[in-house]
Each structure stands twice: as structure tokens, then as C-alpha cells.
Amino acid sequence: MQDCKTAVCLLSGGLDSSTCLAYARRQRFECHALSFDYGQRHRIELDAARRVAAALGARRHVVMPIDLRVFGGSALTGDIAVPKGRGAEEMAQGIPVTYVPARNTIFLSLALAYAETLEAADIFIGVNAIDYSGYPDCRPEFIAAFERMANLATKAGVEGRTSVRIHTPLSKLSKAEIVRLAEELHVDFGLTHSCYDPDPAGRACGQCDSCLLRRKGFEEAGIADPVEYA
Ligand code: ZN
């Protein structure tokens, strides 16, 4: 029996994926962190991902280029403004323009391919279905369906050597609970970056959905966020 199992952990450099990686490490997984240079609005989050992967002791950190700007169709990959100052009620209605078409399907598929090369059966993704922007590919039913598909789609799955498991430890946590968990896991909040639309100096805007959810989480958890806002 191996002392340490191998996992692939999707890592954007934000609070949730960083906490998810820290959680996987505490579960004694040897983690291969996977980030995507997908044509997002800024590279600051990739710098954050590199810092977080190193700080949390990822075995390896892969940054894979995949240009989703070729398709566009999102405020994160196209010429569409990032919405600012939306209230919780507004966020609860519909799917905002920051949704990147099929992003988690694409990211999980590539994580699955990476995992199969490593003979790893475990994939971690920091999706959350409580304090979130309503993205369909963050919901538990999507993750369950992807997991079923993964076991049908891979050589490892078909040969029955391994049963792929998609871990979503943050799925049912509020943002405040994620902040508390992150603190318990000694995540260095200052290394993470959540903002969709930082200023040229790299400071978070404080007003996009991602910033607003993060700020609400820290406020409710009663913990100070060291991240600097513009
Ligand atoms: Zn922001």
C-alpha cells in the first residue's frame, strides 16, 4: 500500500482552488497542480497559482496553454466588460457574462488526461455551489456526471484498474466556511488572487462578483483579508 496517493489538483490561484489544494495535501495526497493559461483577462492569477503551488508543496505545477479567446463568448476571454457591484439577489439570477463556455468540462477533461498519465485516480477541483455566480459547471450534478463519464472514457477506467474520483471538498461550504477552512489549513491568503479585473498594478477591483463573494466571506468569517483592493 502506497503511503501517499497521487492526485491532480486544478489550481487557478484563487481562494477556493488554493484551499482545495491545501485540503488535498492534508489528506496526504501528493499533488500535481494544474493551471491553464487560457487567454484570461490577466496573468496575475497565474503568478498567484505558481506561488500557491510552491507554498503548499505541490509535487509539480503545470501551466498549460490553451487559448479560449479563439472562441471568446465570455467577459473573461472576450471583449465584454466584467460586471461590477452586483448584489446577492442579482447574482442568484441567471448565468453572468463571466461564465466561460464549458470551462470546467475542458479543465476537468485535461486534468483527467493528466491523471491517467500519472496513473492517478483522484482529481480535486475547488467548485462551490453555495456562494457562487451560478455557473452550471460548478454544480454537484455536473461533477457526478463528469465522474461517471471519466470512468467510461479512460483506459484505466475500462480496465477497472482504478475508479476515477472527482473530489469537491468545498462544494457545500459557504464562502465564510471556506475562509475558515483555509485558515485552519494555513493557506497564505496574501498569495491568492480572486479578482476578475485587477488594475494595472495588480490590485483587486473589489467590485466584480469574485471580489464581492470573497469580501463577504472574509467579513462573515471575521478574518482580515490581506489582499489589497484598488
Ligand atoms: Zn474584482
PDB file of N, CA, C and O in Angstrom, residues 187-220:
ATOM      1  N   VAL A 187      -3.477  28.324   4.728  1.00  0.00           N
ATOM      2  CA  VAL A 187      -3.325  28.932   3.407  1.00  0.00           C
ATOM      3  C   VAL A 187      -2.909  30.385   3.615  1.00  0.00           C
ATOM      4  O   VAL A 187      -3.501  31.091   4.430  1.00  0.00           O
ATOM      5  N   ASP A 188      -1.882  30.811   2.907  1.00  0.00           N
ATOM      6  CA  ASP A 188      -1.452  32.204   2.989  1.00  0.00           C
ATOM      7  C   ASP A 188      -2.359  33.023   2.056  1.00  0.00           C
ATOM      8  O   ASP A 188      -2.174  33.029   0.842  1.00  0.00           O
ATOM      9  N   PHE A 189      -3.349  33.700   2.656  1.00  0.00           N
ATOM     10  CA  PHE A 189      -4.346  34.424   1.852  1.00  0.00           C
ATOM     11  C   PHE A 189      -3.709  35.442   0.916  1.00  0.00           C
ATOM     12  O   PHE A 189      -4.203  35.701  -0.169  1.00  0.00           O
ATOM     13  N   GLY A 190      -2.598  36.035   1.385  1.00  0.00           N
ATOM     14  CA  GLY A 190      -1.937  37.081   0.604  1.00  0.00           C
ATOM     15  C   GLY A 190      -1.356  36.568  -0.712  1.00  0.00           C
ATOM     16  O   GLY A 190      -1.074  37.357  -1.614  1.00  0.00           O
ATOM     17  N   LEU A 191      -1.187  35.256  -0.834  1.00  0.00           N
ATOM     18  CA  LEU A 191      -0.652  34.693  -2.084  1.00  0.00           C
ATOM     19  C   LEU A 191      -1.744  34.485  -3.127  1.00  0.00           C
ATOM     20  O   LEU A 191      -1.457  34.309  -4.304  1.00  0.00           O
ATOM     21  N   THR A 192      -2.995  34.470  -2.683  1.00  0.00           N
ATOM     22  CA  THR A 192      -4.094  34.131  -3.594  1.00  0.00           C
ATOM     23  C   THR A 192      -4.606  35.378  -4.314  1.00  0.00           C
ATOM     24  O   THR A 192      -4.441  36.506  -3.846  1.00  0.00           O
ATOM     25  N   HIS A 193      -5.249  35.140  -5.445  1.00  0.00           N
ATOM     26  CA  HIS A 193      -5.817  36.244  -6.223  1.00  0.00           C
ATOM     27  C   HIS A 193      -7.167  35.801  -6.782  1.00  0.00           C
ATOM     28  O   HIS A 193      -7.238  34.828  -7.520  1.00  0.00           O
ATOM     29  N   SER A 194      -8.219  36.542  -6.455  1.00  0.00           N
ATOM     30  CA  SER A 194      -9.563  36.136  -6.875  1.00  0.00           C
ATOM     31  C   SER A 194     -10.185  37.031  -7.936  1.00  0.00           C
ATOM     32  O   SER A 194     -11.133  36.630  -8.608  1.00  0.00           O
ATOM     33  N   CYS A 195      -9.666  38.240  -8.082  1.00  0.00           N
ATOM     34  CA  CYS A 195     -10.353  39.258  -8.908  1.00  0.00           C
ATOM     35  C   CYS A 195     -10.346  38.935 -10.406  1.00  0.00           C
ATOM     36  O   CYS A 195      -9.342  38.504 -10.956  1.00  0.00           O
ATOM     37  N   TYR A 196     -11.487  39.186 -11.045  1.00  0.00           N
ATOM     38  CA  TYR A 196     -11.608  39.004 -12.498  1.00  0.00           C
ATOM     39  C   TYR A 196     -10.983  40.157 -13.280  1.00  0.00           C
ATOM     40  O   TYR A 196     -10.686  40.020 -14.454  1.00  0.00           O
ATOM     41  N   ASP A 197     -10.842  41.295 -12.633  1.00  0.00           N
ATOM     42  CA  ASP A 197     -10.494  42.510 -13.377  1.00  0.00           C
ATOM     43  C   ASP A 197      -9.580  43.442 -12.570  1.00  0.00           C
ATOM     44  O   ASP A 197      -9.959  44.561 -12.252  1.00  0.00           O
ATOM     45  N   PRO A 198      -8.362  42.972 -12.250  1.00  0.00           N
ATOM     46  CA  PRO A 198      -7.470  43.798 -11.437  1.00  0.00           C
ATOM     47  C   PRO A 198      -6.974  45.027 -12.198  1.00  0.00           C
ATOM     48  O   PRO A 198      -7.007  45.048 -13.426  1.00  0.00           O
ATOM     49  N   ASP A 199      -6.503  46.045 -11.448  1.00  0.00           N
ATOM     50  CA  ASP A 199      -5.960  47.242 -12.110  1.00  0.00           C
ATOM     51  C   ASP A 199      -4.534  46.948 -12.602  1.00  0.00           C
ATOM     52  O   ASP A 199      -3.996  45.866 -12.334  1.00  0.00           O
ATOM     53  N   PRO A 200      -3.939  47.884 -13.372  1.00  0.00           N
ATOM     54  CA  PRO A 200      -2.605  47.605 -13.942  1.00  0.00           C
ATOM     55  C   PRO A 200      -1.555  47.256 -12.884  1.00  0.00           C
ATOM     56  O   PRO A 200      -0.578  46.563 -13.170  1.00  0.00           O
ATOM     57  N   ALA A 201      -1.771  47.726 -11.645  1.00  0.00           N
ATOM     58  CA  ALA A 201      -0.813  47.413 -10.578  1.00  0.00           C
ATOM     59  C   ALA A 201      -1.072  46.030  -9.971  1.00  0.00           C
ATOM     60  O   ALA A 201      -0.356  45.600  -9.065  1.00  0.00           O
ATOM     61  N   GLY A 202      -2.126  45.357 -10.473  1.00  0.00           N
ATOM     62  CA  GLY A 202      -2.414  44.013  -9.981  1.00  0.00           C
ATOM     63  C   GLY A 202      -3.328  43.979  -8.766  1.00  0.00           C
ATOM     64  O   GLY A 202      -3.569  42.924  -8.191  1.00  0.00           O
ATOM     65  N   ARG A 203      -3.852  45.165  -8.391  1.00  0.00           N
ATOM     66  CA  ARG A 203      -4.740  45.198  -7.231  1.00  0.00           C
ATOM     67  C   ARG A 203      -6.156  44.765  -7.616  1.00  0.00           C
ATOM     68  O   ARG A 203      -6.654  45.110  -8.700  1.00  0.00           O
ATOM     69  N   ALA A 204      -6.786  44.031  -6.709  1.00  0.00           N
ATOM     70  CA  ALA A 204      -8.143  43.550  -6.959  1.00  0.00           C
ATOM     71  C   ALA A 204      -9.112  44.727  -7.038  1.00  0.00           C
ATOM     72  O   ALA A 204      -8.937  45.734  -6.354  1.00  0.00           O
ATOM     73  N   CYS A 205     -10.161  44.573  -7.882  1.00  0.00           N
ATOM     74  CA  CYS A 205     -11.095  45.691  -8.093  1.00  0.00           C
ATOM     75  C   CYS A 205     -12.052  45.879  -6.925  1.00  0.00           C
ATOM     76  O   CYS A 205     -12.540  46.979  -6.687  1.00  0.00           O
ATOM     77  N   GLY A 206     -12.347  44.789  -6.220  1.00  0.00           N
ATOM     78  CA  GLY A 206     -13.248  44.881  -5.074  1.00  0.00           C
ATOM     79  C   GLY A 206     -14.722  44.871  -5.434  1.00  0.00           C
ATOM     80  O   GLY A 206     -15.571  44.824  -4.551  1.00  0.00           O
ATOM     81  N   GLN A 207     -15.039  44.896  -6.741  1.00  0.00           N
ATOM     82  CA  GLN A 207     -16.438  45.071  -7.149  1.00  0.00           C
ATOM     83  C   GLN A 207     -16.972  43.987  -8.098  1.00  0.00           C
ATOM     84  O   GLN A 207     -18.168  43.939  -8.366  1.00  0.00           O
ATOM     85  N   CYS A 208     -16.090  43.147  -8.633  1.00  0.00           N
ATOM     86  CA  CYS A 208     -16.598  42.080  -9.509  1.00  0.00           C
ATOM     87  C   CYS A 208     -17.229  40.985  -8.620  1.00  0.00           C
ATOM     88  O   CYS A 208     -17.045  40.987  -7.402  1.00  0.00           O
ATOM     89  N   ASP A 209     -17.981  40.076  -9.222  1.00  0.00           N
ATOM     90  CA  ASP A 209     -18.636  39.014  -8.432  1.00  0.00           C
ATOM     91  C   ASP A 209     -17.626  38.287  -7.544  1.00  0.00           C
ATOM     92  O   ASP A 209     -17.877  38.003  -6.378  1.00  0.00           O
ATOM     93  N   SER A 210     -16.472  37.981  -8.126  1.00  0.00           N
ATOM     94  CA  SER A 210     -15.488  37.187  -7.405  1.00  0.00           C
ATOM     95  C   SER A 210     -14.952  37.957  -6.193  1.00  0.00           C
ATOM     96  O   SER A 210     -14.819  37.407  -5.095  1.00  0.00           O
ATOM     97  N   CYS A 211     -14.658  39.253  -6.377  1.00  0.00           N
ATOM     98  CA  CYS A 211     -14.211  40.090  -5.253  1.00  0.00           C
ATOM     99  C   CYS A 211     -15.312  40.215  -4.202  1.00  0.00           C
ATOM    100  O   CYS A 211     -15.039  40.127  -3.002  1.00  0.00           O
ATOM    101  N   LEU A 212     -16.545  40.449  -4.660  1.00  0.00           N
ATOM    102  CA  LEU A 212     -17.645  40.660  -3.706  1.00  0.00           C
ATOM    103  C   LEU A 212     -17.894  39.403  -2.879  1.00  0.00           C
ATOM    104  O   LEU A 212     -18.108  39.483  -1.667  1.00  0.00           O
ATOM    105  N   LEU A 213     -17.849  38.240  -3.520  1.00  0.00           N
ATOM    106  CA  LEU A 213     -18.047  36.987  -2.778  1.00  0.00           C
ATOM    107  C   LEU A 213     -16.906  36.764  -1.787  1.00  0.00           C
ATOM    108  O   LEU A 213     -17.119  36.344  -0.656  1.00  0.00           O
ATOM    109  N   ARG A 214     -15.703  37.070  -2.231  1.00  0.00           N
ATOM    110  CA  ARG A 214     -14.538  36.912  -1.347  1.00  0.00           C
ATOM    111  C   ARG A 214     -14.646  37.838  -0.136  1.00  0.00           C
ATOM    112  O   ARG A 214     -14.440  37.416   0.998  1.00  0.00           O
ATOM    113  N   ARG A 215     -14.973  39.109  -0.403  1.00  0.00           N
ATOM    114  CA  ARG A 215     -15.062  40.075   0.699  1.00  0.00           C
ATOM    115  C   ARG A 215     -16.149  39.684   1.692  1.00  0.00           C
ATOM    116  O   ARG A 215     -15.960  39.795   2.906  1.00  0.00           O
ATOM    117  N   LYS A 216     -17.281  39.220   1.162  1.00  0.00           N
ATOM    118  CA  LYS A 216     -18.385  38.771   2.022  1.00  0.00           C
ATOM    119  C   LYS A 216     -17.933  37.589   2.893  1.00  0.00           C
ATOM    120  O   LYS A 216     -18.223  37.526   4.084  1.00  0.00           O
ATOM    121  N   GLY A 217     -17.185  36.694   2.298  1.00  0.00           N
ATOM    122  CA  GLY A 217     -16.700  35.522   3.025  1.00  0.00           C
ATOM    123  C   GLY A 217     -15.785  35.900   4.179  1.00  0.00           C
ATOM    124  O   GLY A 217     -15.952  35.428   5.301  1.00  0.00           O
ATOM    125  N   PHE A 218     -14.831  36.777   3.903  1.00  0.00           N
ATOM    126  CA  PHE A 218     -13.897  37.212   4.959  1.00  0.00           C
ATOM    127  C   PHE A 218     -14.643  37.966   6.060  1.00  0.00           C
ATOM    128  O   PHE A 218     -14.390  37.768   7.244  1.00  0.00           O
ATOM    129  N   GLU A 219     -15.572  38.821   5.622  1.00  0.00           N
ATOM    130  CA  GLU A 219     -16.336  39.611   6.588  1.00  0.00           C
ATOM    131  C   GLU A 219     -17.129  38.687   7.520  1.00  0.00           C
ATOM    132  O   GLU A 219     -17.089  38.829   8.740  1.00  0.00           O
ATOM    133  N   GLU A 220     -17.826  37.733   6.934  1.00  0.00           N
ATOM    134  CA  GLU A 220     -18.651  36.819   7.735  1.00  0.00           C
ATOM    135  C   GLU A 220     -17.803  35.899   8.618  1.00  0.00           C
ATOM    136  O   GLU A 220     -18.231  35.477   9.679  1.00  0.00           O
TER     137      GLU A 220
END
